[in-house]
Short mmCIF file of C-alpha atoms in Angstrom, two decimals:
data_model
loop_
_atom_site.label_atom_id
_atom_site.label_comp_id
_atom_site.label_asym_id
_atom_site.label_seq_id
_atom_site.Cartn_x
_atom_site.Cartn_y
_atom_site.Cartn_z
CA MET A 1290 -54.03 160.70 -101.43
CA SER A 1291 -53.55 163.76 -99.25
CA ASN A 1292 -52.89 167.15 -100.73
CA LEU A 1293 -51.98 170.62 -99.61
CA LEU A 1294 -52.30 173.81 -101.62
CA ILE A 1295 -50.38 176.99 -100.78
CA ARG A 1296 -51.96 179.88 -102.69
CA ASN A 1297 -51.55 183.61 -103.25
CA ILE A 1298 -47.79 183.34 -102.67
CA HIS A 1299 -46.17 186.76 -103.17
CA THR A 1300 -43.00 185.08 -104.50
CA LEU A 1301 -42.27 181.38 -104.84
CA VAL A 1302 -38.47 181.26 -104.61
CA GLN A 1303 -36.05 178.70 -106.10
CA ALA A 1304 -38.85 177.14 -108.17
CA GLU A 1305 -37.28 175.44 -111.17
CA THR A 1306 -38.68 173.80 -114.27
CA ASN A 1307 -35.26 172.82 -115.56
CA ARG A 1308 -33.55 171.01 -112.75
CA ARG A 1309 -30.06 172.10 -111.73
CA SER A 1310 -27.88 169.98 -109.46
CA LEU A 1311 -25.45 172.75 -108.42
CA VAL A 1312 -25.05 176.48 -109.10
CA LYS A 1313 -21.65 178.04 -109.66
CA GLY A 1314 -20.02 181.42 -110.15
CA ALA A 1315 -22.06 184.06 -111.98
CA ASP A 1316 -25.07 181.71 -112.14
CA MET A 1317 -25.39 181.96 -108.37
CA ALA A 1318 -26.94 185.41 -108.80
CA SER A 1319 -29.90 183.90 -110.69
CA LEU A 1320 -32.69 182.44 -108.67
CA PRO A 1321 -35.77 181.15 -110.49
CA VAL A 1322 -38.94 182.67 -108.99
CA VAL A 1323 -42.68 182.84 -109.70
CA HIS A 1324 -44.61 185.89 -108.53
CA ASN A 1325 -48.26 185.57 -107.48
CA ALA A 1326 -47.90 181.84 -107.32
CA TYR A 1327 -49.40 178.62 -106.03
CA LEU A 1328 -47.70 175.43 -104.86
CA LEU A 1329 -49.51 172.08 -104.86
CA ILE A 1330 -48.20 169.19 -102.77
CA GLU A 1331 -49.51 165.64 -103.09
CA ASN A 1332 -48.58 163.11 -100.48
CA GLU A 1333 -45.09 164.18 -99.55
CA ARG A 1334 -43.93 165.54 -102.89
CA ILE A 1335 -44.31 168.67 -104.98
CA ALA A 1336 -47.00 167.99 -107.58
CA ALA A 1337 -47.26 171.34 -109.37
CA PHE A 1338 -46.54 175.05 -109.07
CA GLY A 1339 -47.19 178.11 -111.20
CA HIS A 1340 -49.00 181.40 -111.53
CA MET A 1341 -52.25 181.95 -109.60
CA ASP A 1342 -54.12 182.10 -112.94
CA ASP A 1343 -53.58 178.35 -113.19
CA CYS A 1344 -54.19 177.53 -109.53
CA PRO A 1345 -56.29 174.42 -108.77
CA GLU A 1346 -59.63 175.35 -107.25
CA ARG A 1347 -59.61 173.08 -104.26
CA ALA A 1348 -57.49 170.87 -102.08
CA GLU A 1349 -57.90 169.03 -98.79
CA GLU A 1350 -55.90 171.67 -96.99
CA VAL A 1351 -55.28 175.22 -98.17
CA ILE A 1352 -52.82 177.79 -96.84
CA ASP A 1353 -53.14 181.42 -97.92
CA ALA A 1354 -49.64 182.92 -98.21
CA SER A 1355 -50.66 186.44 -99.27
CA GLY A 1356 -47.74 188.86 -99.03
CA ARG A 1357 -45.38 186.06 -98.07
CA LEU A 1358 -42.53 184.22 -99.74
CA VAL A 1359 -42.22 180.45 -99.97
CA LEU A 1360 -38.76 178.91 -100.15
CA PRO A 1361 -37.37 175.38 -100.18
CA SER A 1362 -36.11 174.51 -96.69
CA TRP A 1363 -32.49 175.29 -95.86
CA CYS A 1364 -30.04 172.43 -96.38
CA ASP A 1365 -27.52 172.75 -93.55
CA SER A 1366 -24.53 170.59 -94.49
CA HIS A 1367 -22.27 171.21 -91.47
CA THR A 1368 -23.34 170.90 -87.81
CA HIS A 1369 -22.22 169.43 -84.51
CA ILE A 1370 -25.60 169.33 -82.72
CA VAL A 1371 -24.79 166.29 -80.58
CA PHE A 1372 -23.05 167.69 -77.51
CA ALA A 1373 -23.31 167.37 -73.75
CA ALA A 1374 -23.01 170.95 -72.53
CA THR A 1375 -22.64 174.53 -73.64
CA ARG A 1376 -19.26 176.32 -73.28
CA GLU A 1377 -20.41 179.70 -72.08
CA GLU A 1378 -17.38 180.06 -69.78
CA GLU A 1379 -15.05 179.96 -72.80
CA PHE A 1380 -17.11 182.65 -74.49
CA VAL A 1381 -16.42 184.91 -71.52
CA ASP A 1382 -12.71 183.96 -71.63
CA ARG A 1383 -12.63 185.07 -75.27
CA ILE A 1384 -14.37 188.33 -74.41
CA ARG A 1385 -11.56 188.87 -71.90
CA GLY A 1386 -9.00 188.42 -74.66
CA LEU A 1387 -8.04 184.75 -75.01
CA SER A 1388 -8.05 183.31 -78.54
CA TYR A 1389 -9.84 180.10 -79.55
CA GLU A 1390 -6.45 178.42 -80.01
CA GLU A 1391 -5.21 179.55 -76.58
CA ILE A 1392 -8.35 178.13 -75.00
CA ALA A 1393 -7.79 174.87 -76.88
CA GLU A 1394 -4.18 174.69 -75.67
CA ARG A 1395 -5.39 174.97 -72.07
CA GLY A 1396 -7.60 171.91 -72.49
CA GLY A 1397 -10.68 173.93 -73.35
CA GLY A 1398 -12.47 173.84 -76.67
CA ILE A 1399 -13.11 170.46 -78.24
CA LEU A 1400 -11.34 168.60 -75.41
CA ASN A 1401 -13.64 170.32 -72.91
CA SER A 1402 -16.68 169.12 -74.91
CA ALA A 1403 -15.18 165.61 -75.06
CA ARG A 1404 -14.70 165.41 -71.27
CA LYS A 1405 -18.29 166.47 -70.72
CA LEU A 1406 -19.68 164.09 -73.32
CA GLN A 1407 -17.88 161.03 -71.97
CA VAL A 1408 -19.91 161.09 -68.73
CA VAL A 1409 -23.32 161.73 -70.29
CA SER A 1410 -25.66 158.88 -71.27
CA GLU A 1411 -26.73 158.19 -74.82
CA ASP A 1412 -30.33 159.02 -73.89
CA GLU A 1413 -29.42 162.41 -72.44
CA LEU A 1414 -27.30 163.22 -75.49
CA PHE A 1415 -30.18 162.27 -77.74
CA GLU A 1416 -32.62 164.50 -75.85
CA GLY A 1417 -30.32 167.52 -76.20
CA ALA A 1418 -29.67 166.91 -79.88
CA TRP A 1419 -33.37 166.33 -80.53
CA GLU A 1420 -34.24 169.68 -78.97
CA ARG A 1421 -31.66 171.44 -81.15
CA LEU A 1422 -33.00 169.68 -84.22
CA GLN A 1423 -36.53 170.84 -83.40
CA GLU A 1424 -35.22 174.36 -82.92
CA VAL A 1425 -33.53 174.56 -86.32
CA ILE A 1426 -36.47 172.94 -88.10
CA GLY A 1427 -38.53 175.82 -86.75
CA LEU A 1428 -36.00 178.21 -88.32
CA GLY A 1429 -36.55 176.60 -91.72
CA THR A 1430 -33.92 173.85 -91.89
CA GLY A 1431 -35.18 170.89 -93.90
CA ALA A 1432 -32.07 168.69 -94.28
CA ILE A 1433 -29.04 168.48 -92.03
CA GLU A 1434 -25.61 166.91 -91.57
CA VAL A 1435 -24.42 166.03 -88.06
CA LYS A 1436 -20.88 165.16 -86.97
CA SER A 1437 -19.33 163.12 -84.19
CA GLY A 1438 -16.01 164.38 -82.81
CA TYR A 1439 -16.71 165.13 -79.15
CA GLY A 1440 -16.10 161.49 -78.23
CA LEU A 1441 -12.41 161.02 -79.04
CA THR A 1442 -12.51 157.48 -77.61
CA LEU A 1443 -13.86 154.45 -79.43
CA GLU A 1444 -16.83 154.10 -77.10
CA SER A 1445 -17.75 157.77 -77.03
CA GLU A 1446 -17.44 158.24 -80.79
CA LEU A 1447 -19.75 155.25 -81.29
CA LYS A 1448 -22.12 156.67 -78.67
CA MET A 1449 -22.32 159.97 -80.57
CA LEU A 1450 -22.89 158.26 -83.90
CA ARG A 1451 -25.63 156.08 -82.40
CA VAL A 1452 -27.32 159.28 -81.27
CA VAL A 1453 -27.08 160.55 -84.85
CA ARG A 1454 -28.60 157.27 -86.04
CA ARG A 1455 -31.52 157.77 -83.64
CA LEU A 1456 -31.93 161.29 -85.01
CA LYS A 1457 -32.05 159.83 -88.53
CA GLU A 1458 -34.72 157.32 -87.51
CA LYS A 1459 -36.96 159.78 -85.72
CA SER A 1460 -36.36 163.00 -87.66
CA PRO A 1461 -38.92 164.36 -90.11
CA ILE A 1462 -35.99 165.72 -92.18
CA PRO A 1463 -33.07 163.80 -93.72
CA VAL A 1464 -29.97 163.54 -91.53
CA LYS A 1465 -26.48 162.68 -92.80
CA ALA A 1466 -23.75 161.50 -90.41
CA SER A 1467 -20.05 162.35 -90.50
CA PHE A 1468 -17.43 160.51 -88.45
CA LEU A 1469 -15.05 163.11 -86.98
CA GLY A 1470 -12.84 161.01 -84.70
CA ALA A 1471 -9.95 163.24 -85.80
CA HIS A 1472 -11.43 166.44 -84.36
CA ALA A 1473 -8.61 166.97 -81.84
CA VAL A 1474 -5.79 164.97 -80.26
CA PRO A 1475 -6.95 163.96 -76.73
CA THR A 1476 -4.75 165.14 -73.83
CA GLU A 1477 -3.60 161.62 -72.99
CA TYR A 1478 -2.20 161.29 -76.52
CA LYS A 1479 -0.52 164.70 -76.51
CA ASN A 1480 3.00 163.27 -76.77
CA ARG A 1481 2.07 160.31 -78.93
CA ARG A 1482 -0.32 161.64 -81.51
CA GLU A 1483 0.59 158.84 -83.93
CA ALA A 1484 -1.03 156.39 -81.53
CA TYR A 1485 -4.27 158.38 -81.61
CA ILE A 1486 -4.27 158.46 -85.41
CA ASP A 1487 -3.72 154.69 -85.37
CA LEU A 1488 -6.70 154.35 -83.04
CA VAL A 1489 -8.87 156.36 -85.42
CA ILE A 1490 -7.76 154.33 -88.44
CA ASN A 1491 -7.48 150.84 -86.98
CA GLU A 1492 -10.20 150.74 -84.36
CA MET A 1493 -12.71 153.53 -84.80
CA LEU A 1494 -13.14 153.54 -88.59
CA PRO A 1495 -13.69 149.77 -88.91
CA ARG A 1496 -16.36 149.80 -86.18
CA VAL A 1497 -18.06 152.88 -87.57
CA ALA A 1498 -18.13 151.28 -91.01
CA ALA A 1499 -19.20 147.85 -89.75
CA GLU A 1500 -22.16 149.34 -87.91
CA GLY A 1501 -23.01 151.63 -90.85
CA LEU A 1502 -22.91 154.65 -88.59
CA ALA A 1503 -21.48 157.27 -90.95
CA ASP A 1504 -21.93 158.63 -94.45
CA TYR A 1505 -18.78 160.75 -94.47
CA CYS A 1506 -15.29 160.89 -92.95
CA ASP A 1507 -14.28 164.26 -91.53
CA VAL A 1508 -10.94 165.53 -90.16
CA PHE A 1509 -10.09 168.88 -88.55
CA CYS A 1510 -7.11 169.72 -90.77
CA ASP A 1511 -5.55 172.84 -89.29
CA LYS A 1512 -2.66 174.16 -87.24
CA GLY A 1513 -2.77 172.73 -83.73
CA PHE A 1514 -5.03 169.91 -84.90
CA PHE A 1515 -4.18 167.51 -87.76
CA SER A 1516 -1.59 168.12 -90.48
CA PRO A 1517 -2.34 167.59 -94.19
CA GLU A 1518 -0.24 164.40 -94.09
CA GLU A 1519 -2.15 163.02 -91.10
CA THR A 1520 -5.42 164.07 -92.70
CA GLU A 1521 -4.55 162.22 -95.87
CA ARG A 1522 -3.79 159.00 -93.99
CA ILE A 1523 -7.19 159.12 -92.32
CA LEU A 1524 -9.10 160.05 -95.47
CA LYS A 1525 -7.48 157.26 -97.47
CA ALA A 1526 -8.41 154.82 -94.72
CA GLY A 1527 -12.00 156.14 -94.80
CA TRP A 1528 -12.27 155.54 -98.54
CA LYS A 1529 -11.53 151.84 -97.97
CA TRP A 1530 -14.66 151.22 -95.93
CA ALA A 1531 -17.99 150.63 -97.63
CA MET B 533 -17.49 153.19 -102.41
CA GLY B 534 -16.20 154.20 -99.02
CA LEU B 535 -16.65 156.92 -96.48
CA LYS B 536 -16.30 160.03 -98.60
CA PRO B 537 -14.19 162.82 -97.16
CA LYS B 538 -15.86 166.02 -96.01
CA ILE B 539 -13.32 167.99 -94.01
CA HIS B 540 -12.60 171.05 -91.88
CA ALA B 541 -9.96 173.15 -93.66
CA ASN B 542 -8.29 176.57 -93.50
CA GLU B 543 -10.12 177.86 -90.43
CA LEU B 544 -6.99 178.93 -88.60
CA GLY B 545 -4.49 179.49 -91.39
CA LEU B 546 -3.23 178.63 -94.89
CA THR B 547 -2.45 175.12 -93.77
CA GLY B 548 -2.93 172.97 -96.87
CA GLY B 549 -6.35 171.64 -95.88
CA VAL B 550 -8.02 172.61 -99.15
CA GLN B 551 -5.26 170.91 -101.13
CA VAL B 552 -5.46 167.66 -99.18
CA GLY B 553 -9.27 167.66 -99.40
CA VAL B 554 -9.21 168.12 -103.17
CA ALA B 555 -6.45 165.53 -103.61
CA ASN B 556 -8.61 162.98 -101.79
CA ASN B 557 -11.82 163.82 -103.68
CA ALA B 558 -13.55 165.38 -100.70
CA ILE B 559 -17.19 166.18 -101.31
CA SER B 560 -16.59 169.48 -99.54
CA VAL B 561 -13.92 171.46 -97.72
CA ASP B 562 -15.53 173.48 -94.95
CA HIS B 563 -14.62 176.79 -93.22
CA LEU B 564 -12.01 178.40 -95.55
CA GLU B 565 -11.76 181.62 -93.55
CA TYR B 566 -8.11 181.64 -94.69
CA THR B 567 -8.20 181.22 -98.46
CA SER B 568 -5.73 182.64 -100.99
CA GLU B 569 -5.68 182.61 -104.78
CA VAL B 570 -3.79 179.33 -104.57
CA GLU B 571 -6.68 177.53 -102.82
CA ILE B 572 -9.20 179.08 -105.23
CA GLU B 573 -7.18 177.80 -108.17
CA VAL B 574 -7.02 174.31 -106.65
CA LEU B 575 -10.80 174.31 -106.12
CA LYS B 576 -11.44 175.46 -109.70
CA ASN B 577 -9.92 172.25 -111.01
CA SER B 578 -12.02 169.97 -108.81
CA ASP B 579 -15.54 168.85 -107.90
CA THR B 580 -14.92 169.61 -104.22
CA LEU B 581 -17.33 172.21 -102.86
CA PRO B 582 -16.22 175.17 -100.73
CA THR B 583 -18.57 175.35 -97.72
CA LEU B 584 -18.52 178.60 -95.77
CA LEU B 585 -19.61 178.99 -92.15
CA PRO B 586 -20.00 182.70 -91.44
CA GLY B 587 -21.62 182.08 -88.04
CA CYS B 588 -18.27 180.78 -86.82
CA ALA B 589 -16.33 183.74 -88.23
CA PHE B 590 -18.86 186.06 -86.57
CA PHE B 591 -18.70 184.39 -83.16
CA LEU B 592 -14.90 183.90 -83.07
CA GLY B 593 -14.10 187.26 -84.62
CA ILE B 594 -11.95 185.69 -87.34
CA PRO B 595 -11.98 186.79 -91.01
CA PHE B 596 -14.99 185.92 -93.15
CA ALA B 597 -14.22 183.58 -96.04
CA PRO B 598 -13.80 185.33 -99.43
CA ALA B 599 -17.12 184.24 -100.94
CA ARG B 600 -17.11 187.05 -103.50
CA GLN B 601 -13.69 186.09 -104.90
CA MET B 602 -14.72 182.46 -105.04
CA MET B 603 -17.86 183.22 -107.04
CA ASP B 604 -15.98 185.67 -109.28
CA ALA B 605 -13.57 182.81 -110.02
CA GLY B 606 -16.53 180.68 -111.13
CA LEU B 607 -16.74 178.50 -108.02
CA PRO B 608 -19.93 177.28 -106.36
CA VAL B 609 -20.36 178.38 -102.74
CA VAL B 610 -22.20 176.46 -100.01
CA LEU B 611 -23.42 178.06 -96.77
CA ALA B 612 -23.92 176.08 -93.55
CA SER B 613 -24.40 176.87 -89.88
CA ASP B 614 -21.58 175.02 -88.03
CA TYR B 615 -23.96 174.82 -85.02
CA ASN B 616 -21.69 173.69 -82.15
CA PRO B 617 -21.09 174.57 -78.48
CA GLY B 618 -17.71 176.30 -78.94
CA SER B 619 -17.32 178.35 -82.08
CA CYS B 620 -20.94 178.79 -83.21
CA PRO B 621 -23.70 178.16 -80.67
CA SER B 622 -26.44 179.03 -83.17
CA GLY B 623 -28.03 176.88 -85.86
CA SER B 624 -30.01 179.72 -87.39
CA MET B 625 -29.76 179.52 -91.17
CA PRO B 626 -31.64 182.83 -91.58
CA PHE B 627 -28.83 184.46 -89.57
CA VAL B 628 -26.20 182.66 -91.69
CA VAL B 629 -27.83 184.07 -94.82
CA SER B 630 -27.89 187.57 -93.29
CA LEU B 631 -24.19 187.31 -92.40
CA ALA B 632 -23.36 186.06 -95.89
CA CYS B 633 -25.02 189.12 -97.40
CA ALA B 634 -23.83 191.74 -94.91
CA LYS B 635 -20.31 190.45 -94.30
CA MET B 636 -19.34 188.42 -97.36
CA LYS B 637 -21.11 190.62 -99.92
CA MET B 638 -23.22 187.81 -101.31
CA LEU B 639 -26.41 188.94 -103.04
CA PRO B 640 -29.59 187.57 -101.45
CA GLU B 641 -30.06 185.35 -104.53
CA GLU B 642 -26.52 183.98 -104.18
CA ALA B 643 -26.94 183.32 -100.48
CA VAL B 644 -30.23 181.46 -101.03
CA ASN B 645 -28.68 179.30 -103.76
CA ALA B 646 -25.76 178.55 -101.43
CA ALA B 647 -28.00 177.63 -98.49
CA THR B 648 -30.53 175.51 -100.40
CA LEU B 649 -29.52 173.73 -103.62
CA ASN B 650 -25.76 173.86 -103.05
CA GLY B 651 -26.21 172.77 -99.44
CA ALA B 652 -28.26 169.80 -100.63
CA ARG B 653 -25.50 168.93 -103.08
CA ALA B 654 -22.93 169.01 -100.26
CA MET B 655 -24.95 166.20 -98.61
CA GLU B 656 -25.71 164.40 -101.91
CA LEU B 657 -29.41 165.17 -101.44
CA GLU B 658 -29.95 167.42 -104.47
CA GLN B 659 -32.19 164.91 -106.26
CA ASP B 660 -34.91 165.28 -103.63
CA TYR B 661 -34.20 168.52 -101.75
CA GLY B 662 -32.83 172.03 -102.19
CA THR B 663 -35.27 173.49 -104.74
CA ILE B 664 -38.96 173.60 -105.49
CA ALA B 665 -39.32 171.23 -108.43
CA VAL B 666 -42.04 168.80 -109.42
CA GLY B 667 -41.29 165.42 -107.85
CA LYS B 668 -39.05 166.67 -105.05
CA ILE B 669 -39.90 166.18 -101.36
CA ALA B 670 -42.06 169.09 -100.21
CA ASN B 671 -39.90 170.58 -97.45
CA VAL B 672 -40.61 174.32 -97.66
CA PHE B 673 -41.15 177.29 -95.40
CA ILE B 674 -43.36 180.34 -95.52
CA THR B 675 -41.93 183.71 -94.48
CA ARG B 676 -43.66 186.48 -92.62
CA PRO B 677 -45.02 189.19 -94.96
CA MET B 678 -42.20 190.95 -96.87
CA MET B 679 -41.76 193.09 -99.96
CA SER B 680 -39.00 191.10 -101.67
CA LEU B 681 -36.41 188.38 -101.24
CA ALA B 682 -33.97 190.92 -99.79
CA GLY B 683 -36.34 191.30 -96.86
CA LEU B 684 -35.16 187.92 -95.62
CA PRO B 685 -31.46 188.67 -94.97
CA TYR B 686 -32.29 192.31 -94.21
CA ALA B 687 -34.31 191.46 -91.10
CA PHE B 688 -31.35 189.77 -89.35
CA GLY B 689 -32.13 188.26 -85.98
CA SER B 690 -35.87 188.63 -86.48
CA LYS B 691 -38.29 185.76 -86.75
CA VAL B 692 -38.67 185.63 -90.54
CA VAL B 693 -39.89 182.04 -90.87
CA GLU B 694 -43.59 181.95 -90.08
CA ALA B 695 -44.57 178.38 -90.99
CA VAL B 696 -42.81 175.16 -91.95
CA VAL B 697 -44.14 172.39 -94.19
CA LEU B 698 -42.28 169.07 -94.18
CA GLY B 699 -43.22 166.32 -96.59
CA GLY B 700 -46.41 168.19 -97.33
CA LYS B 701 -47.49 168.42 -93.68
CA ARG B 702 -47.57 171.53 -91.51
CA TYR B 703 -44.94 171.20 -88.85
#
């Protein structure tokens, strides 16, 4: 058994004896804390915590956290860290006065990301996403959700989700995958959006489900993207797949 | 069992996204920069979680979601990064928490609850992650020296996370 002791913690934050599964409303202002605390970890799990008066005397590894806080890692439930290239040029366009929607209408935005992603290999995509994952872990993230949605073709959506699967396999933190085929209507479907929605429902979703590539089904429901009615069709189709 | 919905809603307008998410038992409806009393009422009668992404509102210059009104109405609030190349090219959760406090008037305690336990719940990981509890996976971080919890969102943009422990091992 390996163990790690963090001692002399100024404040141990979000340390609960009575487990909660969700905090709502006025309760959100209460955060259980222990001042002058220790935290004992055995193997990979939390074994004990409490006031320094009750701190175990020794452990294989000891960290002194004097003057410092200890928190549970952030749980980041919404990201798109698999992408082929940055969009710095659009940032400058927005500084000059264009809106996000105007940029999208000109073929920028999500469609720009999709064009770039289609010509990048799965390995290159993985490397980029892996670097971003390392970066956010260093900023305290300890669980993460990652979406597809820059593929917008059957092959590219599957490519993205396979990258997410590789992240899951290699990552030291849990990774959840969301299928976001309905992130935007691709240019070639501009005048026949129904056909794209059919592609998402009849071709993408069954493959994604068959290969077990996603935990959730996402849709960008908003003006200029997918209507509530279109969203509902896709979500109902998603519910059918185990 | 199927692929549970988890959708983007109400980022660009009052477009019915929250309603369709709730009607289809979405685990969460995310963004909600445009949220009226109607959407809050719909969420109150559901298990769907409102997930707010203040990094996106910051970077696009759109309104911040009404976190305060949501909590005052008794709703849970989740915070996430929205790390992506267009509308939020940062995955910094410390910055998200700072924005939540400075721009959405969330107390530091509220923002930490939203970015830890409630975030875990929005990924169905709350049994093993999101709080420090005996038996949970030991994913924790140690801050740089600070006087109180408020020191975390206060020092926006600074390197506040000094060390990371994942599964009991220093990372």
